[in-house]
PDB file of C-alpha atoms in Angstrom:
ATOM      1  CA  MET A 671      13.879 -33.348  21.323  1.00 39.00           C
ATOM      2  CA  THR A 672      14.877 -29.717  20.888  1.00 40.00           C
ATOM      3  CA  ASP A 673      16.416 -28.180  24.009  1.00 42.00           C
ATOM      4  CA  ASP A 674      15.268 -24.894  25.541  1.00 40.00           C
ATOM      5  CA  LYS A 675      18.157 -22.963  24.050  1.00 40.00           C
ATOM      6  CA  ASP A 676      17.343 -24.069  20.499  1.00 42.00           C
ATOM      7  CA  THR A 677      13.642 -23.365  20.994  1.00 39.00           C
ATOM      8  CA  ALA A 678      14.338 -19.867  22.268  1.00 40.00           C
ATOM      9  CA  ASN A 679      16.689 -19.066  19.396  1.00 45.00           C
ATOM     10  CA  GLN A 680      14.193 -20.294  16.802  1.00 48.00           C
ATOM     11  CA  GLY A 681      11.279 -18.441  18.387  1.00 54.00           C
ATOM     12  CA  ILE A 682      10.279 -14.824  18.511  1.00 61.00           C
ATOM     13  CA  ASP A 683      12.284 -12.407  20.642  1.00 64.00           C
ATOM     14  CA  ASN A 684       9.844  -9.545  21.158  1.00 70.00           C
ATOM     15  CA  GLN A 685      12.092  -7.746  23.647  1.00 70.00           C
ATOM     16  CA  ASN A 686      14.848  -7.310  21.062  1.00 68.00           C
ATOM     17  CA  ALA A 687      12.623  -6.954  17.975  1.00 72.00           C
ATOM     18  CA  GLU A 688      13.044  -3.166  17.778  1.00 75.00           C
ATOM     19  CA  ASN A 689      16.833  -3.272  17.814  1.00 77.00           C
ATOM     20  CA  VAL A 690      17.680  -5.693  14.998  1.00 74.00           C
ATOM     21  CA  LEU A 691      16.014  -6.965  11.836  1.00 77.00           C
ATOM     22  CA  PHE A 692      16.944 -10.612  12.415  1.00 74.00           C
ATOM     23  CA  GLU A 693      17.308 -12.819  15.494  1.00 73.00           C
ATOM     24  CA  PRO A 694      20.657 -14.455  16.415  1.00 71.00           C
ATOM     25  CA  ILE A 695      20.926 -18.164  15.717  1.00 62.00           C
ATOM     26  CA  ASP A 696      22.788 -20.829  17.668  1.00 58.00           C
ATOM     27  CA  ALA A 697      21.962 -24.286  16.301  1.00 59.00           C
ATOM     28  CA  ASP A 698      23.420 -27.073  14.181  1.00 64.00           C
ATOM     29  CA  LYS A 699      21.488 -26.284  11.001  1.00 80.00           C
ATOM     30  CA  VAL A 700      22.508 -22.657  10.925  1.00 87.00           C
ATOM     31  CA  ALA A 701      22.015 -22.028   7.207  1.00 88.00           C
ATOM     32  CA  ASP A 702      18.548 -23.628   7.232  1.00 88.00           C
ATOM     33  CA  LEU A 703      17.456 -21.436  10.124  1.00 89.00           C
ATOM     34  CA  VAL A 704      18.722 -18.292   8.395  1.00 92.00           C
ATOM     35  CA  VAL A 705      16.763 -19.267   5.291  1.00 92.00           C
ATOM     36  CA  ASP A 706      13.677 -19.890   7.428  1.00 91.00           C
ATOM     37  CA  GLN A 707      13.856 -16.471   9.127  1.00 92.00           C
ATOM     38  CA  ILE A 708      14.267 -14.585   5.879  1.00 93.00           C
ATOM     39  CA  GLU A 709      11.454 -16.562   4.230  1.00 91.00           C
ATOM     40  CA  ARG A 710       9.140 -15.765   7.136  1.00 90.00           C
ATOM     41  CA  HIS A 711      10.013 -12.070   6.881  1.00 91.00           C
ATOM     42  CA  ILE A 712       9.115 -12.158   3.183  1.00 88.00           C
ATOM     43  CA  ILE A 713       5.794 -13.918   3.786  1.00 85.00           C
ATOM     44  CA  SER A 714       4.781 -11.510   6.554  1.00 81.00           C
ATOM     45  CA  GLY A 715       5.662  -8.477   4.463  1.00 80.00           C
ATOM     46  CA  ILE A 716       8.470  -7.292   6.740  1.00 86.00           C
ATOM     47  CA  LEU A 717      10.764  -7.649   3.732  1.00 88.00           C
ATOM     48  CA  SER A 718       9.321  -6.370   0.471  1.00 82.00           C
ATOM     49  CA  ALA A 719      10.323  -6.548  -3.182  1.00 83.00           C
ATOM     50  CA  GLU A 720      13.478  -4.663  -4.146  1.00 85.00           C
ATOM     51  CA  GLN A 721      14.421  -4.184  -0.479  1.00 90.00           C
ATOM     52  CA  LYS A 722      18.151  -4.404   0.123  1.00 92.00           C
ATOM     53  CA  LEU A 723      19.348  -6.681   2.895  1.00 94.00           C
ATOM     54  CA  PRO A 724      21.958  -5.395   5.349  1.00 93.00           C
ATOM     55  CA  ALA A 725      25.610  -5.766   4.358  1.00 91.00           C
ATOM     56  CA  GLU A 726      27.100  -9.228   4.782  1.00 90.00           C
ATOM     57  CA  ARG A 727      29.085  -8.370   7.899  1.00 91.00           C
ATOM     58  CA  GLU A 728      26.105  -6.742   9.632  1.00 93.00           C
ATOM     59  CA  LEU A 729      23.801  -9.565   8.612  1.00 92.00           C
ATOM     60  CA  ALA A 730      26.198 -12.187   9.981  1.00 92.00           C
ATOM     61  CA  GLU A 731      26.438 -10.278  13.263  1.00 92.00           C
ATOM     62  CA  GLN A 732      22.652 -10.072  13.608  1.00 92.00           C
ATOM     63  CA  PHE A 733      22.301 -13.803  13.062  1.00 90.00           C
ATOM     64  CA  ASN A 734      25.385 -14.466  15.204  1.00 88.00           C
ATOM     65  CA  ILE A 735      26.834 -16.787  12.566  1.00 89.00           C
ATOM     66  CA  SER A 736      29.948 -16.948  10.407  1.00 90.00           C
ATOM     67  CA  ARG A 737      30.008 -15.232   7.032  1.00 91.00           C
ATOM     68  CA  PRO A 738      30.565 -18.529   5.145  1.00 91.00           C
ATOM     69  CA  LYS A 739      27.377 -19.924   6.735  1.00 91.00           C
ATOM     70  CA  LEU A 740      25.523 -16.749   5.801  1.00 92.00           C
ATOM     71  CA  ARG A 741      26.701 -17.058   2.188  1.00 91.00           C
ATOM     72  CA  GLU A 742      25.463 -20.649   2.184  1.00 92.00           C
ATOM     73  CA  ALA A 743      22.009 -19.493   3.297  1.00 93.00           C
ATOM     74  CA  LEU A 744      21.890 -16.660   0.759  1.00 93.00           C
ATOM     75  CA  GLN A 745      22.841 -19.087  -1.993  1.00 93.00           C
ATOM     76  CA  VAL A 746      19.865 -21.290  -1.079  1.00 93.00           C
ATOM     77  CA  LEU A 747      17.549 -18.267  -1.141  1.00 94.00           C
ATOM     78  CA  GLU A 748      18.961 -17.199  -4.499  1.00 93.00           C
ATOM     79  CA  GLN A 749      18.404 -20.676  -5.947  1.00 92.00           C
ATOM     80  CA  ARG A 750      14.795 -20.504  -4.760  1.00 92.00           C
ATOM     81  CA  GLY A 751      14.365 -17.178  -6.520  1.00 90.00           C
ATOM     82  CA  LEU A 752      13.702 -15.278  -3.299  1.00 92.00           C
ATOM     83  CA  VAL A 753      16.741 -12.999  -3.387  1.00 92.00           C
ATOM     84  CA  GLU A 754      19.082 -11.724  -6.070  1.00 91.00           C
ATOM     85  CA  VAL A 755      22.717 -10.752  -5.706  1.00 88.00           C
ATOM     86  CA  ARG A 756      23.444  -7.755  -7.905  1.00 87.00           C
ATOM     87  CA  LYS A 757      26.753  -6.942  -9.513  1.00 81.00           C
ATOM     88  CA  SER A 758      26.326  -3.343  -8.403  1.00 78.00           C
ATOM     89  CA  GLY A 759      26.601  -4.637  -4.869  1.00 83.00           C
ATOM     90  CA  GLY A 760      24.238  -6.051  -2.297  1.00 90.00           C
ATOM     91  CA  THR A 761      21.549  -8.678  -1.933  1.00 92.00           C
ATOM     92  CA  PHE A 762      17.957  -7.700  -2.677  1.00 93.00           C
ATOM     93  CA  ILE A 763      14.573  -9.321  -2.177  1.00 90.00           C
ATOM     94  CA  SER A 764      13.260 -10.502  -5.543  1.00 87.00           C
ATOM     95  CA  LYS A 765      10.079  -9.221  -7.157  1.00 80.00           C
ATOM     96  CA  LEU A 766       7.869 -12.062  -6.008  1.00 74.00           C
ATOM     97  CA  ILE A 767       4.466 -10.476  -6.538  1.00 68.00           C
ATOM     98  CA  MET A 768       3.869  -9.654 -10.161  1.00 60.00           C
ATOM     99  CA  PRO A 769       1.722  -6.624 -11.081  1.00 58.00           C
ATOM    100  CA  SER A 770      -1.972  -7.438 -10.751  1.00 57.00           C
ATOM    101  CA  MET A 771      -2.246  -6.943 -14.501  1.00 61.00           C
ATOM    102  CA  ALA A 772       0.107  -6.826 -17.456  1.00 64.00           C
ATOM    103  CA  PRO A 773       1.206  -3.340 -18.628  1.00 70.00           C
ATOM    104  CA  ALA A 774      -0.880  -3.684 -21.800  1.00 72.00           C
ATOM    105  CA  MET A 775      -4.010  -4.424 -19.748  1.00 70.00           C
ATOM    106  CA  ALA A 776      -3.264  -1.542 -17.360  1.00 70.00           C
ATOM    107  CA  GLN A 777      -2.953   0.825 -20.327  1.00 73.00           C
ATOM    108  CA  LEU A 778      -6.200  -0.549 -21.758  1.00 74.00           C
ATOM    109  CA  TYR A 779      -8.000   0.203 -18.508  1.00 71.00           C
ATOM    110  CA  SER A 780      -6.524   3.700 -18.394  1.00 70.00           C
ATOM    111  CA  ARG A 781      -8.015   4.412 -21.847  1.00 72.00           C
ATOM    112  CA  HIS A 782     -11.477   3.118 -20.903  1.00 70.00           C
ATOM    113  CA  ARG A 783     -12.546   4.837 -17.716  1.00 70.00           C
ATOM    114  CA  GLU A 784     -15.736   2.828 -17.233  1.00 73.00           C
ATOM    115  CA  ALA A 785     -13.560   0.118 -15.629  1.00 77.00           C
ATOM    116  CA  ILE A 786     -12.791   2.450 -12.736  1.00 82.00           C
ATOM    117  CA  TYR A 787     -16.003   1.505 -10.936  1.00 84.00           C
ATOM    118  CA  ASP A 788     -15.159  -2.199 -11.043  1.00 85.00           C
ATOM    119  CA  PHE A 789     -11.770  -1.355  -9.539  1.00 84.00           C
ATOM    120  CA  LEU A 790     -13.269   0.836  -6.814  1.00 88.00           C
ATOM    121  CA  GLU A 791     -15.899  -1.792  -6.027  1.00 90.00           C
ATOM    122  CA  TYR A 792     -13.134  -4.373  -5.574  1.00 89.00           C
ATOM    123  CA  ARG A 793     -11.007  -1.987  -3.535  1.00 90.00           C
ATOM    124  CA  SER A 794     -13.957  -1.058  -1.303  1.00 93.00           C
ATOM    125  CA  GLU A 795     -14.374  -4.682  -0.232  1.00 94.00           C
ATOM    126  CA  GLN A 796     -10.654  -5.124   0.426  1.00 94.00           C
ATOM    127  CA  GLU A 797     -10.277  -1.849   2.360  1.00 95.00           C
ATOM    128  CA  SER A 798     -13.295  -2.668   4.520  1.00 97.00           C
ATOM    129  CA  PHE A 799     -11.952  -6.163   5.209  1.00 97.00           C
ATOM    130  CA  ALA A 800      -8.497  -4.766   6.031  1.00 97.00           C
ATOM    131  CA  ALA A 801      -9.909  -2.185   8.447  1.00 98.00           C
ATOM    132  CA  HIS A 802     -12.001  -4.859  10.176  1.00 98.00           C
ATOM    133  CA  LEU A 803      -8.968  -7.111  10.643  1.00 98.00           C
ATOM    134  CA  ALA A 804      -6.741  -4.214  11.704  1.00 98.00           C
ATOM    135  CA  ALA A 805      -9.185  -3.266  14.465  1.00 98.00           C
ATOM    136  CA  GLN A 806      -8.883  -6.836  15.747  1.00 98.00           C
ATOM    137  CA  LYS A 807      -5.164  -7.438  15.268  1.00 97.00           C
ATOM    138  CA  ALA A 808      -3.315  -4.111  15.338  1.00 97.00           C
ATOM    139  CA  THR A 809      -0.479  -3.960  17.860  1.00 96.00           C
ATOM    140  CA  SER A 810       0.530  -0.843  19.759  1.00 96.00           C
ATOM    141  CA  TYR A 811       3.275  -0.326  17.144  1.00 96.00           C
ATOM    142  CA  ASP A 812       0.738  -0.497  14.302  1.00 97.00           C
ATOM    143  CA  LYS A 813      -1.505   1.982  16.094  1.00 98.00           C
ATOM    144  CA  ASN A 814       1.396   4.370  16.623  1.00 98.00           C
ATOM    145  CA  ILE A 815       2.206   4.274  12.903  1.00 97.00           C
ATOM    146  CA  ILE A 816      -1.423   4.961  11.978  1.00 98.00           C
ATOM    147  CA  THR A 817      -1.648   7.786  14.525  1.00 98.00           C
ATOM    148  CA  ASP A 818       1.562   9.337  13.190  1.00 98.00           C
ATOM    149  CA  ILE A 819       0.261   9.301   9.613  1.00 98.00           C
ATOM    150  CA  ILE A 820      -3.020  10.919  10.684  1.00 98.00           C
ATOM    151  CA  LYS A 821      -1.038  13.709  12.380  1.00 98.00           C
ATOM    152  CA  LYS A 822       0.950  14.229   9.183  1.00 97.00           C
ATOM    153  CA  MET A 823      -2.295  14.321   7.180  1.00 96.00           C
ATOM    154  CA  GLU A 824      -3.645  16.987   9.519  1.00 96.00           C
ATOM    155  CA  ALA A 825      -0.459  19.035   9.070  1.00 96.00           C
ATOM    156  CA  ALA A 826      -0.637  18.674   5.277  1.00 94.00           C
ATOM    157  CA  HIS A 827      -4.277  19.747   5.422  1.00 94.00           C
ATOM    158  CA  GLU A 828      -3.338  22.900   7.329  1.00 94.00           C
ATOM    159  CA  LEU A 829      -0.623  23.629   4.758  1.00 93.00           C
ATOM    160  CA  LYS A 830      -3.173  23.109   1.965  1.00 90.00           C
ATOM    161  CA  ASN A 831      -0.805  20.732   0.221  1.00 90.00           C
ATOM    162  CA  PRO A 832      -2.982  18.370  -1.880  1.00 87.00           C
ATOM    163  CA  SER A 833       0.008  16.480  -3.309  1.00 88.00           C
ATOM    164  CA  LEU A 834       1.282  15.593   0.160  1.00 92.00           C
ATOM    165  CA  GLU A 835      -2.237  14.752   1.334  1.00 92.00           C
ATOM    166  CA  ALA A 836      -2.656  12.332  -1.577  1.00 89.00           C
ATOM    167  CA  GLU A 837       0.716  10.734  -0.811  1.00 90.00           C
ATOM    168  CA  LEU A 838      -0.163  10.288   2.866  1.00 94.00           C
ATOM    169  CA  ASP A 839      -3.579   8.948   1.876  1.00 93.00           C
ATOM    170  CA  ILE A 840      -2.074   5.865   0.245  1.00 91.00           C
ATOM    171  CA  LYS A 841       0.440   5.486   3.097  1.00 94.00           C
ATOM    172  CA  LEU A 842      -2.399   5.378   5.603  1.00 96.00           C
ATOM    173  CA  HIS A 843      -4.283   2.712   3.676  1.00 95.00           C
ATOM    174  CA  HIS A 844      -1.061   0.744   3.306  1.00 93.00           C
ATOM    175  CA  SER A 845      -0.381   0.932   7.055  1.00 96.00           C
ATOM    176  CA  ILE A 846      -3.928  -0.278   7.770  1.00 97.00           C
ATOM    177  CA  VAL A 847      -3.424  -3.292   5.520  1.00 95.00           C
ATOM    178  CA  GLU A 848      -0.160  -4.092   7.298  1.00 94.00           C
ATOM    179  CA  ALA A 849      -1.915  -3.715  10.662  1.00 96.00           C
ATOM    180  CA  ALA A 850      -4.370  -6.405   9.521  1.00 96.00           C
ATOM    181  CA  HIS A 851      -1.511  -8.932   9.787  1.00 94.00           C
ATOM    182  CA  ASN A 852      -2.745 -11.070   6.900  1.00 93.00           C
ATOM    183  CA  SER A 853       0.189 -11.882   4.628  1.00 88.00           C
ATOM    184  CA  VAL A 854      -1.925 -12.616   1.536  1.00 88.00           C
ATOM    185  CA  LEU A 855      -3.833  -9.357   1.927  1.00 91.00           C
ATOM    186  CA  VAL A 856      -0.573  -7.418   2.366  1.00 88.00           C
ATOM    187  CA  HIS A 857       0.917  -8.702  -0.877  1.00 83.00           C
ATOM    188  CA  MET A 858      -2.296  -8.396  -2.908  1.00 85.00           C
ATOM    189  CA  MET A 859      -2.951  -4.832  -1.762  1.00 88.00           C
ATOM    190  CA  ARG A 860       0.633  -3.774  -2.475  1.00 82.00           C
ATOM    191  CA  SER A 861      -0.087  -4.715  -6.072  1.00 79.00           C
ATOM    192  CA  THR A 862      -3.370  -2.784  -5.963  1.00 81.00           C
ATOM    193  CA  TYR A 863      -1.716   0.324  -4.542  1.00 79.00           C
ATOM    194  CA  GLY A 864       0.871   0.053  -7.296  1.00 76.00           C
ATOM    195  CA  LEU A 865      -1.917   0.600  -9.837  1.00 75.00           C
ATOM    196  CA  ILE A 866      -3.125   3.628  -7.873  1.00 76.00           C
ATOM    197  CA  ASN A 867       0.370   5.124  -7.750  1.00 71.00           C
ATOM    198  CA  GLN A 868       0.652   4.665 -11.510  1.00 68.00           C
ATOM    199  CA  GLY A 869      -2.624   6.539 -11.980  1.00 63.00           C
ATOM    200  CA  VAL A 870      -4.080   3.677 -14.031  1.00 55.00           C
ATOM    201  CA  PHE A 871      -7.670   4.270 -12.949  1.00 59.00           C
ATOM    202  CA  TYR A 872      -7.681   7.818 -11.649  1.00 62.00           C
ATOM    203  CA  ASN A 873      -5.414  10.584 -10.420  1.00 64.00           C
ATOM    204  CA  ARG A 874      -5.867  10.545  -6.640  1.00 69.00           C
ATOM    205  CA  GLU A 875      -4.672  14.155  -6.356  1.00 71.00           C
ATOM    206  CA  PHE A 876      -7.811  15.375  -8.117  1.00 73.00           C
ATOM    207  CA  LEU A 877      -9.874  14.416  -5.058  1.00 80.00           C
ATOM    208  CA  TYR A 878      -7.833  16.765  -2.892  1.00 82.00           C
ATOM    209  CA  LYS A 879      -8.130  19.563  -5.430  1.00 80.00           C
ATOM    210  CA  LYS A 880     -11.885  19.172  -5.783  1.00 80.00           C
ATOM    211  CA  PRO A 881     -13.681  21.956  -3.853  1.00 79.00           C
ATOM    212  CA  GLY A 882     -15.127  20.835  -0.532  1.00 82.00           C
ATOM    213  CA  THR A 883     -13.545  17.376  -0.435  1.00 89.00           C
ATOM    214  CA  ARG A 884     -10.294  17.878   1.495  1.00 90.00           C
ATOM    215  CA  LYS A 885     -11.910  18.250   4.927  1.00 93.00           C
ATOM    216  CA  LYS A 886     -14.316  15.381   4.243  1.00 94.00           C
ATOM    217  CA  LEU A 887     -11.475  13.071   3.257  1.00 94.00           C
ATOM    218  CA  LEU A 888      -9.498  13.971   6.375  1.00 96.00           C
ATOM    219  CA  ASP A 889     -12.515  13.297   8.596  1.00 97.00           C
ATOM    220  CA  GLN A 890     -13.145   9.968   6.863  1.00 97.00           C
ATOM    221  CA  HIS A 891      -9.558   8.862   7.368  1.00 97.00           C
ATOM    222  CA  ARG A 892      -9.748   9.912  11.015  1.00 98.00           C
ATOM    223  CA  ASN A 893     -12.899   7.811  11.456  1.00 98.00           C
ATOM    224  CA  ILE A 894     -11.199   4.726  10.033  1.00 98.00           C
ATOM    225  CA  ALA A 895      -8.036   5.263  12.079  1.00 98.00           C
ATOM    226  CA  TYR A 896      -9.809   5.966  15.371  1.00 98.00           C
ATOM    227  CA  ALA A 897     -12.037   2.891  14.994  1.00 98.00           C
ATOM    228  CA  ILE A 898      -8.938   0.738  14.471  1.00 98.00           C
ATOM    229  CA  ILE A 899      -7.158   2.317  17.428  1.00 98.00           C
ATOM    230  CA  ASP A 900     -10.267   1.833  19.594  1.00 98.00           C
ATOM    231  CA  GLY A 901     -10.474  -1.808  18.523  1.00 97.00           C
ATOM    232  CA  THR A 902     -13.989  -1.658  17.065  1.00 98.00           C
ATOM    233  CA  PRO A 903     -13.979  -3.865  13.922  1.00 98.00           C
ATOM    234  CA  GLU A 904     -17.526  -3.156  12.735  1.00 98.00           C
ATOM    235  CA  ALA A 905     -17.053   0.602  13.023  1.00 98.00           C
ATOM    236  CA  ALA A 906     -13.707   0.407  11.215  1.00 98.00           C
ATOM    237  CA  ALA A 907     -15.183  -1.609   8.345  1.00 98.00           C
ATOM    238  CA  ALA A 908     -18.173   0.733   8.060  1.00 98.00           C
ATOM    239  CA  ALA A 909     -15.915   3.805   8.044  1.00 98.00           C
ATOM    240  CA  ALA A 910     -13.723   2.311   5.312  1.00 97.00           C
ATOM    241  CA  GLU A 911     -16.760   1.409   3.214  1.00 97.00           C
ATOM    242  CA  ALA A 912     -18.226   4.903   3.637  1.00 97.00           C
ATOM    243  CA  HIS A 913     -14.909   6.418   2.571  1.00 96.00           C
ATOM    244  CA  MET A 914     -14.718   4.325  -0.598  1.00 94.00           C
ATOM    245  CA  GLN A 915     -18.349   5.138  -1.404  1.00 94.00           C
ATOM    246  CA  PHE A 916     -17.474   8.831  -1.134  1.00 94.00           C
ATOM    247  CA  VAL A 917     -14.538   8.336  -3.509  1.00 91.00           C
ATOM    248  CA  MET A 918     -16.787   6.577  -6.034  1.00 89.00           C
ATOM    249  CA  THR A 919     -19.437   9.286  -5.785  1.00 90.00           C
ATOM    250  CA  SER A 920     -16.842  12.055  -6.176  1.00 88.00           C
ATOM    251  CA  ILE A 921     -15.361  10.463  -9.282  1.00 84.00           C
ATOM    252  CA  HIS A 922     -18.823   9.937 -10.754  1.00 82.00           C
ATOM    253  CA  GLN A 923     -19.691  13.592 -10.124  1.00 82.00           C
ATOM    254  CA  GLU A 924     -16.428  14.696 -11.725  1.00 78.00           C
ATOM    255  CA  GLU A 925     -17.147  12.636 -14.834  1.00 77.00           C
ATOM    256  CA  ASN A 926     -20.661  14.081 -15.105  1.00 75.00           C
ATOM    257  CA  GLU A 927     -19.287  17.606 -14.732  1.00 75.00           C
ATOM    258  CA  GLU A 928     -16.785  16.941 -17.516  1.00 75.00           C
ATOM    259  CA  LYS A 929     -19.549  15.643 -19.783  1.00 77.00           C
ATOM    260  CA  ARG A 930     -21.754  18.668 -19.077  1.00 83.00           C
ATOM    261  CA  LEU A 931     -18.840  21.019 -19.699  1.00 77.00           C
ATOM    262  CA  TYR A 932     -18.091  19.288 -23.001  1.00 78.00           C
ATOM    263  CA  VAL A 933     -21.704  19.618 -24.163  1.00 80.00           C
ATOM    264  CA  ALA A 934     -21.852  23.265 -23.052  1.00 84.00           C
ATOM    265  CA  ARG A 935     -18.685  24.116 -24.972  1.00 83.00           C
ATOM    266  CA  LYS A 936     -20.013  22.485 -28.126  1.00 80.00           C
ATOM    267  CA  ARG A 937     -23.254  24.452 -27.788  1.00 82.00           C
ATOM    268  CA  SER A 938     -21.226  27.618 -27.328  1.00 85.00           C
ATOM    269  CA  TYR A 939     -19.283  26.839 -30.482  1.00 80.00           C
ATOM    270  CA  ILE A 940     -22.495  26.370 -32.462  1.00 84.00           C
ATOM    271  CA  LEU A 941     -23.949  29.649 -31.182  1.00 84.00           C
ATOM    272  CA  LYS A 942     -20.795  31.543 -32.112  1.00 84.00           C
ATOM    273  CA  ASN A 943     -20.595  30.045 -35.569  1.00 84.00           C
ATOM    274  CA  THR A 944     -24.257  29.984 -36.585  1.00 82.00           C
ATOM    275  CA  PRO A 945     -25.457  33.188 -38.329  1.00 80.00           C
ATOM    276  CA  PRO A 946     -28.823  34.697 -37.346  1.00 76.00           C
ATOM    277  CA  LYS A 947     -31.828  33.593 -39.375  1.00 75.00           C
ATOM    278  CA  GLY A 948     -32.360  35.648 -42.508  1.00 63.00           C
ATOM    279  CA  ARG A 949     -28.699  36.502 -42.721  1.00 59.00           C
ATOM    280  CA  LYS A 950     -26.334  34.522 -44.851  1.00 58.00           C
ATOM    281  CA  ARG A 951     -22.698  34.179 -44.055  1.00 56.00           C
ATOM    282  CA  ASN A 952     -20.330  35.598 -46.661  1.00 55.00           C
TER     283      ASN A 952
END
C-alpha cells in the first residue's frame, strides 16, 4: 500500500501550481515518476511541441531529485520519442502532432478556394464544441486569461490595428480550446490553428480590414467570452456558431465582390477597346 507521503507527492499540488512547472518527487521509483509527470503535461497540453524544458539544474530542483536520476528519466522520454536533446543545448518537447495535412495538400487547398467552406464548416463545429466545454470546465485562471485577451482586443480595436486584432483573435480561440480541458481537442485544434496562421484557406486580416466588420467581430468575441465566464454552455456554443457563420458569410461576400469586380473590369476593357458602330479602327 502506498503511504500518505507518496500519495501526496504523486498527486496534484494546487497550492504550489503557480510557482513551479513540476511537482517535487520523493519516492523509490523517482525516474518513473518524473517520466509520468512530463507525459501528463504533454497530454494535457501544458507542454507543447518545440517547448524547451527548464535547464537540468532547475528541473532537478523542481522535482527535488538528483541530476543523474533526472538524466535517467529524460533518456526514457527520449527513447519514447517524446523529447529531443539538441546539440545546440537544451531538451525540447518533440513534434508529436503532425500537421493536419501534408504541405502538398495544404498548397493544393490554397490554390482551390472552394475548399474553404468545408474547412469553416468543420471549424464551426469544433469552436462551438470548445466553447460549450469551456463554459462548463473553465477555471478562474482560464477565465482570467480569456478576460485579459478580450481587454487587449478592445485596446487593439481602439488603436485601429487590424494586424494585432487578427493575432489576438486566434489567441482568444486558442485560450477557449485550452479552457475546454479536453486534451484531444487541444492537440487537434493546435493543428487547425496552424493552418490558419499559414493562411492556407484565407487571410484572417482581411476580415478586420473589411468595412463594418471590426466592431461586429469584437462584439461576437465578447459574446463568446462572457458566456464562458458566466458558465452558460448553450449560450457559449450559440455565440461561437454565430461568429463562425458571420466569418463564412463575410468570406462569401468578399468572393462575390471579387467576381463582380472582375466582370466589371472586363466589360470596361471591352468598352474602351471596341470602336463605335460605323467606324472602323485603323
